[in-house]
Amino acid sequence: MTENDRFARERLVPGWDPGTFGRATAVVVGVGALGNEVAKNLALAGIGRLVLCDPDTVETTNLSRSVLFGPHDVGRPKTDAAAEALGRLSADTVVEPRAHDLAAGVGLGELASAAVVLGCLDSLRSRMRLLGRCALVEAPLVDGGTGPWEGEVRLRLDTREACYGCTLTAHQRSADDVPWSCLDAPAAGPLGTSIGTTALVAAWMTQAALLTVLGRPLPYRMLRVESLTGRCAPVVMTRAADCPHHRPIEGDVTACALNNRATAGELAAALAPGAEPLTWSRFPLLPRCGACHPYTEAVGDRAVADTPFSRCERCGRVLRPRFSNRLRDAAPHARLDELGVPPEEILPVRQPRGDYTWHRLSS
Ligand SMILES: [Zn+2]
Ligand SMILES: [Zn+2]
């Protein structure tokens, strides 16, 4: 132990291993209050690489609970502001900001390679998405949620075990497909919370993540933390037969020489004739007027998806937006990242026989 060893105190903790942390990647999904606190803790603990994923920008209401943001960050992508602050806290941690939603920000291959994934999200819909993607590649997930004075930590370390999805009804789980479900109803608004609760839940998440990285077994899978009663106790979850988040990808994953900057045409050329490469999320196609000129060119411009209605320039008919998850529908020159495919994604490819093969894009 030396005076300038940053981890001198940690080395005295039984079982602590700075080397293991230094080689580990943690993926933090959601860089709001909880994500700030968790990312800060992991960087201070000397995690080697942090992938931060969040599509949002910093708002003034974030500042009372977010250690990595200052007033000058308002309007900036949360991931960029957080990466900058984390660089000051831990020069040895490589931070990769991804200012996208989960499906476009972090590939399944990256989730598969991560030592731990941290869910710091505030909607059921995004939680279910993260749970589903982690299940596909059996990535260890530590998910947290905060209420006004209480919070929960849910671990998903083995797809055969009961998960957070098992505790919900089928309707709640399908929040993913219901844009204005009662669960995410805008009228209900966000739950109130404050830094005390955030820090409390983040501390439990950090401990669970560090122990998972060290390979130490954890005896609980869900924890409820209540500051009003002083109780913190494990909650038993029961496996629900209809919960869909227990089926990892079956079969071998083939390494693909292309990365997500390749085009849809290049990918098609690299696959066997008749193979149908698919994306996990749909990408927008140019609206088509059936009455006039039925062109089917797909675009890489995701902004099209944000324009609910456009009009045919010839006949003035309102054109409905169109989407696809078949990469052969995309323009051959459209890049995979422009179509929402994240780095190191594992793409499903439907073979002419009807079965699927799995192709992992390179980094
Ligand atoms: Zn489940
Ligand atoms: Zn027309």
CSV table of C-alpha atoms and ligand atoms in Angstrom, one decimal:
chain,number,residue,atom,x,y,z
A,1,MET,CA,0.0,0.0,0.0
A,2,THR,CA,1.4,3.4,-0.9
A,3,GLU,CA,0.4,7.0,-0.2
A,4,ASN,CA,-0.6,7.6,-3.8
A,5,ASP,CA,-2.6,4.4,-4.3
A,6,ARG,CA,-6.1,5.6,-4.9
A,7,PHE,CA,-7.6,2.3,-3.8
A,8,ALA,CA,-5.5,1.8,-0.6
A,9,ARG,CA,-8.7,1.7,1.6
A,10,GLU,CA,-10.6,-0.5,-0.8
A,11,ARG,CA,-7.7,-3.0,-0.8
A,12,LEU,CA,-8.5,-3.5,2.9
A,13,VAL,CA,-12.0,-4.6,2.1
A,14,PRO,CA,-12.2,-8.4,2.1
A,15,GLY,CA,-12.8,-9.7,-1.4
A,16,TRP,CA,-12.4,-6.3,-3.1
A,17,ASP,CA,-10.4,-6.5,-6.3
A,18,PRO,CA,-9.5,-3.3,-8.1
A,19,GLY,CA,-8.1,-5.4,-11.0
A,20,THR,CA,-11.5,-7.0,-11.6
A,21,PHE,CA,-13.3,-3.7,-11.6
A,22,GLY,CA,-10.7,-2.1,-13.9
A,23,ARG,CA,-11.3,-4.8,-16.5
A,24,ALA,CA,-15.1,-4.6,-16.2
A,25,THR,CA,-17.7,-2.8,-18.4
A,26,ALA,CA,-20.9,-1.6,-16.8
A,27,VAL,CA,-23.8,-0.3,-18.9
A,28,VAL,CA,-25.9,2.3,-17.2
A,29,VAL,CA,-29.3,2.8,-18.9
A,30,GLY,CA,-31.0,6.0,-17.9
A,31,VAL,CA,-28.8,8.9,-16.8
A,32,GLY,CA,-31.4,10.8,-14.7
A,33,ALA,CA,-31.0,11.2,-10.9
A,34,LEU,CA,-30.5,7.4,-10.2
A,35,GLY,CA,-28.2,7.0,-13.2
A,36,ASN,CA,-26.1,10.0,-12.1
A,37,GLU,CA,-25.6,8.5,-8.6
A,38,VAL,CA,-24.9,5.0,-9.8
A,39,ALA,CA,-22.5,6.1,-12.5
A,40,LYS,CA,-20.7,8.3,-10.0
A,41,ASN,CA,-20.3,5.4,-7.6
A,42,LEU,CA,-19.1,3.0,-10.2
A,43,ALA,CA,-16.5,5.5,-11.5
A,44,LEU,CA,-15.2,6.2,-8.0
A,45,ALA,CA,-15.0,2.5,-7.4
A,46,GLY,CA,-12.7,2.3,-10.5
A,47,ILE,CA,-14.9,0.5,-13.0
A,48,GLY,CA,-12.9,0.2,-16.3
A,49,ARG,CA,-15.5,1.2,-18.8
A,50,LEU,CA,-19.0,2.8,-18.4
A,51,VAL,CA,-21.5,2.9,-21.3
A,52,LEU,CA,-24.1,5.6,-20.6
A,53,CYS,CA,-27.3,5.4,-22.5
A,54,ASP,CA,-30.1,8.1,-22.4
A,55,PRO,CA,-31.8,10.0,-25.2
A,56,ASP,CA,-32.7,13.1,-23.1
A,57,THR,CA,-31.2,16.4,-22.4
A,58,VAL,CA,-30.5,18.0,-19.0
A,59,GLU,CA,-33.4,20.0,-17.5
A,60,THR,CA,-33.4,22.4,-14.6
A,61,THR,CA,-35.5,19.9,-12.5
A,62,ASN,CA,-32.7,17.4,-12.8
A,63,LEU,CA,-30.2,19.6,-11.0
A,64,SER,CA,-31.5,19.0,-7.4
A,65,ARG,CA,-30.7,15.3,-7.6
A,66,SER,CA,-27.9,14.9,-10.2
A,67,VAL,CA,-24.3,15.1,-8.9
A,68,LEU,CA,-22.9,15.1,-12.5
A,69,PHE,CA,-24.9,18.0,-13.9
A,70,GLY,CA,-24.5,21.8,-13.3
A,71,PRO,CA,-26.7,24.7,-14.4
A,72,HIS,CA,-24.5,25.2,-17.5
A,73,ASP,CA,-25.4,21.7,-18.7
A,74,VAL,CA,-29.2,22.5,-19.1
A,75,GLY,CA,-30.1,21.6,-22.7
A,76,ARG,CA,-27.1,19.3,-23.3
A,77,PRO,CA,-27.5,15.6,-23.8
A,78,LYS,CA,-27.4,14.0,-20.3
A,79,THR,CA,-24.9,11.4,-21.5
A,80,ASP,CA,-22.4,14.0,-22.6
A,81,ALA,CA,-22.7,16.1,-19.5
A,82,ALA,CA,-22.3,13.0,-17.3
A,83,ALA,CA,-19.3,11.7,-19.3
A,84,GLU,CA,-17.5,15.0,-18.8
A,85,ALA,CA,-18.1,15.1,-15.1
A,86,LEU,CA,-17.1,11.4,-14.7
A,87,GLY,CA,-13.8,12.1,-16.5
A,88,ARG,CA,-12.9,14.4,-13.7
A,89,LEU,CA,-13.9,11.9,-11.0
A,90,SER,CA,-12.0,8.9,-12.5
A,91,ALA,CA,-9.5,9.5,-15.2
A,92,ASP,CA,-9.0,5.7,-15.6
A,93,THR,CA,-12.6,5.0,-16.4
A,94,VAL,CA,-13.4,5.0,-20.2
A,95,VAL,CA,-16.9,6.6,-20.5
A,96,GLU,CA,-18.9,6.1,-23.7
A,97,PRO,CA,-21.9,8.4,-24.0
A,98,ARG,CA,-24.8,7.1,-26.2
A,99,ALA,CA,-27.5,9.8,-26.6
A,100,HIS,CA,-30.1,7.3,-27.9
A,101,ASP,CA,-32.9,5.2,-26.5
A,102,LEU,CA,-31.9,1.7,-25.4
A,103,ALA,CA,-32.7,-0.1,-28.6
A,104,ALA,CA,-30.6,2.2,-30.7
A,105,GLY,CA,-27.9,3.0,-28.1
A,106,VAL,CA,-26.6,-0.3,-26.8
A,107,GLY,CA,-26.3,-3.5,-28.9
A,108,LEU,CA,-27.2,-7.0,-27.6
A,109,GLY,CA,-23.5,-8.0,-28.0
A,110,GLU,CA,-22.5,-5.1,-25.7
A,111,LEU,CA,-25.1,-6.2,-23.1
A,112,ALA,CA,-23.8,-9.8,-23.4
A,113,SER,CA,-20.2,-8.7,-22.8
A,114,ALA,CA,-21.0,-6.3,-19.9
A,115,ALA,CA,-20.1,-7.5,-16.4
A,116,VAL,CA,-23.3,-5.8,-15.2
A,117,VAL,CA,-26.2,-3.7,-16.6
A,118,LEU,CA,-27.8,-1.0,-14.4
A,119,GLY,CA,-31.4,0.0,-15.1
A,120,CYS,CA,-32.0,3.6,-13.9
A,121,LEU,CA,-35.2,4.2,-15.8
A,122,ASP,CA,-38.4,6.0,-14.8
A,123,SER,CA,-41.1,4.3,-16.9
A,124,LEU,CA,-42.4,0.8,-16.9
A,125,ARG,CA,-42.2,0.7,-20.7
A,126,SER,CA,-38.5,1.3,-20.8
A,127,ARG,CA,-37.9,-1.1,-17.9
A,128,MET,CA,-39.7,-3.9,-19.7
A,129,ARG,CA,-37.6,-3.2,-22.8
A,130,LEU,CA,-34.4,-3.4,-20.9
A,131,LEU,CA,-35.5,-6.5,-19.1
A,132,GLY,CA,-36.4,-8.1,-22.4
A,133,ARG,CA,-33.1,-7.2,-24.1
A,134,CYS,CA,-31.0,-8.4,-21.1
A,135,ALA,CA,-33.0,-11.7,-21.1
A,136,LEU,CA,-32.1,-12.3,-24.8
A,137,VAL,CA,-28.4,-12.5,-24.0
A,138,GLU,CA,-28.6,-13.4,-20.3
A,139,ALA,CA,-27.0,-10.1,-19.2
A,140,PRO,CA,-26.9,-9.6,-15.4
A,141,LEU,CA,-29.3,-6.7,-14.6
A,142,VAL,CA,-29.6,-4.6,-11.5
A,143,ASP,CA,-32.7,-2.4,-11.8
A,144,GLY,CA,-33.8,0.3,-9.5
A,145,GLY,CA,-36.9,2.4,-8.9
A,146,THR,CA,-37.6,5.3,-6.5
A,147,GLY,CA,-40.8,6.5,-4.9
A,148,PRO,CA,-41.3,9.5,-2.6
A,149,TRP,CA,-39.7,7.9,0.5
A,150,GLU,CA,-39.1,4.3,-0.6
A,151,GLY,CA,-37.5,2.4,-3.4
A,152,GLU,CA,-36.9,-1.0,-4.9
A,153,VAL,CA,-33.9,-2.9,-6.3
A,154,ARG,CA,-34.6,-5.9,-8.6
A,155,LEU,CA,-31.9,-8.2,-9.7
A,156,ARG,CA,-32.1,-10.4,-12.8
A,157,LEU,CA,-29.0,-12.7,-12.7
A,158,ASP,CA,-30.4,-15.9,-14.2
A,159,THR,CA,-33.2,-16.1,-16.8
A,160,ARG,CA,-34.5,-19.3,-15.2
A,161,GLU,CA,-35.4,-17.3,-12.0
A,162,ALA,CA,-38.5,-15.2,-11.3
A,163,CYS,CA,-38.0,-11.6,-12.6
A,164,TYR,CA,-39.6,-8.2,-12.1
A,165,GLY,CA,-41.8,-8.9,-15.1
A,166,CYS,CA,-43.2,-12.0,-13.3
A,167,THR,CA,-44.6,-9.6,-10.6
A,168,LEU,CA,-46.7,-7.7,-13.2
A,169,THR,CA,-49.9,-8.5,-15.0
A,170,ALA,CA,-49.8,-9.3,-18.7
A,171,HIS,CA,-51.4,-5.9,-19.3
A,172,GLN,CA,-48.7,-4.1,-17.3
A,173,ARG,CA,-46.0,-6.0,-19.1
A,174,SER,CA,-47.4,-5.0,-22.5
A,175,ALA,CA,-46.9,-1.3,-21.6
A,176,ASP,CA,-44.4,-1.6,-24.4
A,177,ASP,CA,-47.1,-1.8,-27.0
A,178,VAL,CA,-49.6,0.6,-25.5
A,179,PRO,CA,-48.4,4.2,-26.1
A,180,TRP,CA,-50.8,5.8,-23.7
A,181,SER,CA,-51.4,3.1,-21.1
A,182,CYS,CA,-52.8,4.0,-17.7
A,183,LEU,CA,-49.4,3.1,-16.3
A,184,ASP,CA,-47.6,5.9,-18.2
A,185,ALA,CA,-50.6,8.2,-18.3
A,186,PRO,CA,-49.4,11.7,-18.7
A,187,ALA,CA,-52.2,12.9,-16.4
A,188,ALA,CA,-50.7,11.0,-13.5
A,189,GLY,CA,-47.3,12.7,-14.0
A,190,PRO,CA,-44.0,11.6,-12.5
A,191,LEU,CA,-43.9,10.4,-8.9
A,192,GLY,CA,-42.2,12.9,-6.5
A,193,THR,CA,-38.8,11.9,-5.1
A,194,SER,CA,-35.7,13.5,-3.7
A,195,ILE,CA,-32.0,13.0,-3.4
A,196,GLY,CA,-32.2,11.0,-0.1
A,197,THR,CA,-34.3,8.3,-1.7
A,198,THR,CA,-32.3,8.4,-4.9
A,199,ALA,CA,-29.0,8.0,-3.1
A,200,LEU,CA,-30.4,5.2,-0.9
A,201,VAL,CA,-31.5,3.1,-3.8
A,202,ALA,CA,-28.4,3.9,-5.8
A,203,ALA,CA,-26.2,2.8,-2.9
A,204,TRP,CA,-28.0,-0.6,-2.8
A,205,MET,CA,-27.7,-0.9,-6.6
A,206,THR,CA,-24.0,-0.1,-6.5
A,207,GLN,CA,-23.3,-2.7,-3.8
A,208,ALA,CA,-25.3,-5.3,-5.9
A,209,ALA,CA,-23.4,-4.3,-9.0
A,210,LEU,CA,-20.0,-4.5,-7.4
A,211,LEU,CA,-20.7,-7.8,-5.8
A,212,THR,CA,-22.0,-9.1,-9.1
A,213,VAL,CA,-18.8,-8.0,-10.9
A,214,LEU,CA,-16.7,-9.7,-8.2
A,215,GLY,CA,-18.7,-12.9,-8.8
A,216,ARG,CA,-20.1,-13.0,-5.2
A,217,PRO,CA,-23.5,-14.7,-4.9
A,218,LEU,CA,-26.4,-12.5,-3.7
A,219,PRO,CA,-29.1,-14.1,-1.7
A,220,TYR,CA,-31.9,-11.8,-2.7
A,221,ARG,CA,-33.5,-10.9,-6.1
A,222,MET,CA,-35.7,-8.0,-5.0
A,223,LEU,CA,-35.3,-5.6,-2.2
A,224,ARG,CA,-37.7,-3.0,-0.8
A,225,VAL,CA,-36.2,0.0,1.0
A,226,GLU,CA,-38.5,2.1,3.1
A,227,SER,CA,-37.2,5.2,4.9
A,228,LEU,CA,-40.5,6.0,6.7
A,229,THR,CA,-40.5,2.7,8.5
A,230,GLY,CA,-36.8,2.0,8.6
A,231,ARG,CA,-37.4,-1.3,6.9
A,232,CYS,CA,-35.2,-2.8,4.2
A,233,ALA,CA,-36.1,-6.3,3.3
A,234,PRO,CA,-35.9,-8.8,0.5
A,235,VAL,CA,-39.2,-9.5,-1.4
A,236,VAL,CA,-39.9,-13.0,-2.7
A,237,MET,CA,-40.8,-13.1,-6.4
A,238,THR,CA,-42.7,-16.0,-7.9
A,239,ARG,CA,-42.2,-17.1,-11.5
A,240,ALA,CA,-45.2,-16.3,-13.7
A,241,ALA,CA,-45.7,-18.9,-16.4
A,242,ASP,CA,-46.8,-16.2,-18.9
A,243,CYS,CA,-43.9,-13.8,-18.3
A,244,PRO,CA,-42.0,-13.7,-21.7
A,245,HIS,CA,-38.6,-12.5,-20.3
A,246,HIS,CA,-37.1,-15.9,-19.8
A,247,ARG,CA,-36.1,-17.0,-23.3
A,248,PRO,CA,-32.5,-16.2,-24.3
A,249,ILE,CA,-31.5,-16.3,-28.0
A,250,GLU,CA,-31.2,-20.0,-29.0
A,251,GLY,CA,-28.4,-21.3,-31.2
A,252,ASP,CA,-25.0,-19.9,-32.1
A,253,VAL,CA,-24.2,-16.3,-32.7
A,254,THR,CA,-22.1,-15.7,-35.7
A,255,ALA,CA,-19.5,-12.9,-35.7
A,256,CYS,CA,-20.1,-10.5,-38.6
A,257,ALA,CA,-17.2,-8.6,-40.1
A,258,LEU,CA,-19.4,-5.5,-40.6
A,259,ASN,CA,-20.2,-2.9,-38.0
A,260,ASN,CA,-23.3,-0.7,-37.6
A,261,ARG,CA,-21.7,1.9,-40.0
A,262,ALA,CA,-22.1,-0.5,-42.8
A,263,THR,CA,-25.1,-0.1,-45.2
A,264,ALA,CA,-28.2,-2.2,-45.5
A,265,GLY,CA,-26.9,-3.2,-49.0
A,266,GLU,CA,-23.5,-4.3,-47.7
A,267,LEU,CA,-25.2,-6.4,-45.0
A,268,ALA,CA,-27.5,-8.1,-47.5
A,269,ALA,CA,-24.5,-8.9,-49.8
A,270,ALA,CA,-22.7,-10.5,-46.9
A,271,LEU,CA,-25.6,-12.9,-46.2
A,272,ALA,CA,-26.7,-16.0,-48.1
A,273,PRO,CA,-29.2,-15.3,-50.9
A,274,GLY,CA,-32.8,-15.4,-49.7
A,275,ALA,CA,-31.7,-14.6,-46.1
A,276,GLU,CA,-33.9,-11.9,-44.5
A,277,PRO,CA,-32.0,-9.7,-42.0
A,278,LEU,CA,-34.3,-8.0,-39.4
A,279,THR,CA,-34.0,-5.2,-36.8
A,280,TRP,CA,-35.4,-5.4,-33.3
A,281,SER,CA,-36.9,-2.0,-33.6
A,282,ARG,CA,-38.8,-0.7,-36.6
A,283,PHE,CA,-37.3,2.1,-38.8
A,284,PRO,CA,-39.3,4.7,-40.8
A,285,LEU,CA,-39.9,4.4,-44.5
A,286,LEU,CA,-40.7,7.3,-46.7
A,287,PRO,CA,-44.5,7.7,-46.8
A,288,ARG,CA,-46.0,6.3,-50.0
A,289,CYS,CA,-49.0,7.6,-51.9
A,290,GLY,CA,-50.7,4.5,-53.4
A,291,ALA,CA,-52.7,6.8,-55.8
A,292,CYS,CA,-49.7,8.5,-57.4
A,293,HIS,CA,-46.2,7.3,-57.3
A,294,PRO,CA,-45.7,4.2,-55.2
A,295,TYR,CA,-42.0,4.5,-54.6
A,296,THR,CA,-40.8,2.4,-51.6
A,297,GLU,CA,-37.4,3.9,-50.8
A,298,ALA,CA,-36.6,3.7,-47.1
A,299,VAL,CA,-34.8,6.5,-45.5
A,300,GLY,CA,-32.1,6.7,-42.8
A,301,ASP,CA,-33.6,10.0,-41.6
A,302,ARG,CA,-35.2,9.1,-38.3
A,303,ALA,CA,-36.8,12.6,-38.1
A,304,VAL,CA,-39.4,11.2,-40.6
A,305,ALA,CA,-40.8,9.2,-37.7
A,306,ASP,CA,-41.4,12.4,-35.7
A,307,THR,CA,-43.5,13.9,-38.5
A,308,PRO,CA,-46.9,12.2,-38.0
A,309,PHE,CA,-48.5,13.4,-41.2
A,310,SER,CA,-47.2,14.5,-44.5
A,311,ARG,CA,-49.0,15.2,-47.7
A,312,CYS,CA,-48.5,13.8,-51.2
A,313,GLU,CA,-46.9,16.5,-53.2
A,314,ARG,CA,-49.0,15.6,-56.3
A,315,CYS,CA,-52.5,14.9,-55.0
A,316,GLY,CA,-52.4,16.4,-51.5
A,317,ARG,CA,-53.6,13.2,-49.9
A,318,VAL,CA,-52.5,12.8,-46.2
A,319,LEU,CA,-49.8,10.1,-46.1
A,320,ARG,CA,-49.5,7.8,-43.1
A,321,PRO,CA,-46.0,7.1,-41.8
A,322,ARG,CA,-44.7,3.6,-42.6
A,323,PHE,CA,-42.3,1.5,-40.7
A,324,SER,CA,-40.5,-1.8,-41.2
A,325,ASN,CA,-38.1,-4.1,-39.4
A,326,ARG,CA,-37.0,-5.9,-42.6
A,327,LEU,CA,-33.6,-4.4,-43.7
A,328,ARG,CA,-34.3,-5.3,-47.3
A,329,ASP,CA,-37.1,-2.6,-47.2
A,330,ALA,CA,-34.4,0.0,-46.4
A,331,ALA,CA,-32.6,1.9,-49.1
A,332,PRO,CA,-29.4,-0.1,-49.9
A,333,HIS,CA,-27.3,3.1,-49.1
A,334,ALA,CA,-28.9,3.6,-45.7
A,335,ARG,CA,-26.4,3.0,-42.9
A,336,LEU,CA,-27.4,0.6,-40.2
A,337,ASP,CA,-26.8,3.1,-37.4
A,338,GLU,CA,-29.1,5.6,-39.3
A,339,LEU,CA,-31.8,2.9,-39.2
A,340,GLY,CA,-31.4,2.7,-35.4
A,341,VAL,CA,-29.1,-0.4,-35.2
A,342,PRO,CA,-26.7,0.1,-32.2
A,343,PRO,CA,-23.0,-0.9,-32.0
A,344,GLU,CA,-22.4,-4.7,-31.7
A,345,GLU,CA,-26.1,-5.5,-32.2
A,346,ILE,CA,-27.0,-9.2,-32.7
A,347,LEU,CA,-29.4,-9.2,-35.7
A,348,PRO,CA,-31.9,-11.9,-36.3
A,349,VAL,CA,-31.7,-13.3,-39.8
A,350,ARG,CA,-34.6,-15.4,-41.1
A,351,GLN,CA,-33.4,-18.1,-43.4
A,352,PRO,CA,-35.4,-19.4,-46.4
A,353,ARG,CA,-36.2,-22.6,-44.4
A,354,GLY,CA,-38.0,-20.3,-41.8
A,355,ASP,CA,-35.5,-20.7,-39.0
A,356,TYR,CA,-33.4,-17.9,-37.5
A,357,THR,CA,-29.6,-17.4,-37.4
A,358,TRP,CA,-28.0,-14.7,-35.2
A,359,HIS,CA,-25.3,-12.3,-36.5
A,360,ARG,CA,-23.3,-10.1,-34.1
A,361,LEU,CA,-22.0,-6.9,-35.7
A,362,SER,CA,-18.4,-6.0,-34.8
A,363,SER,CA,-17.6,-2.8,-32.8
B,1,ZN,ZN,-40.4,-13.1,-15.5
B,2,ZN,ZN,-50.8,11.3,-54.3
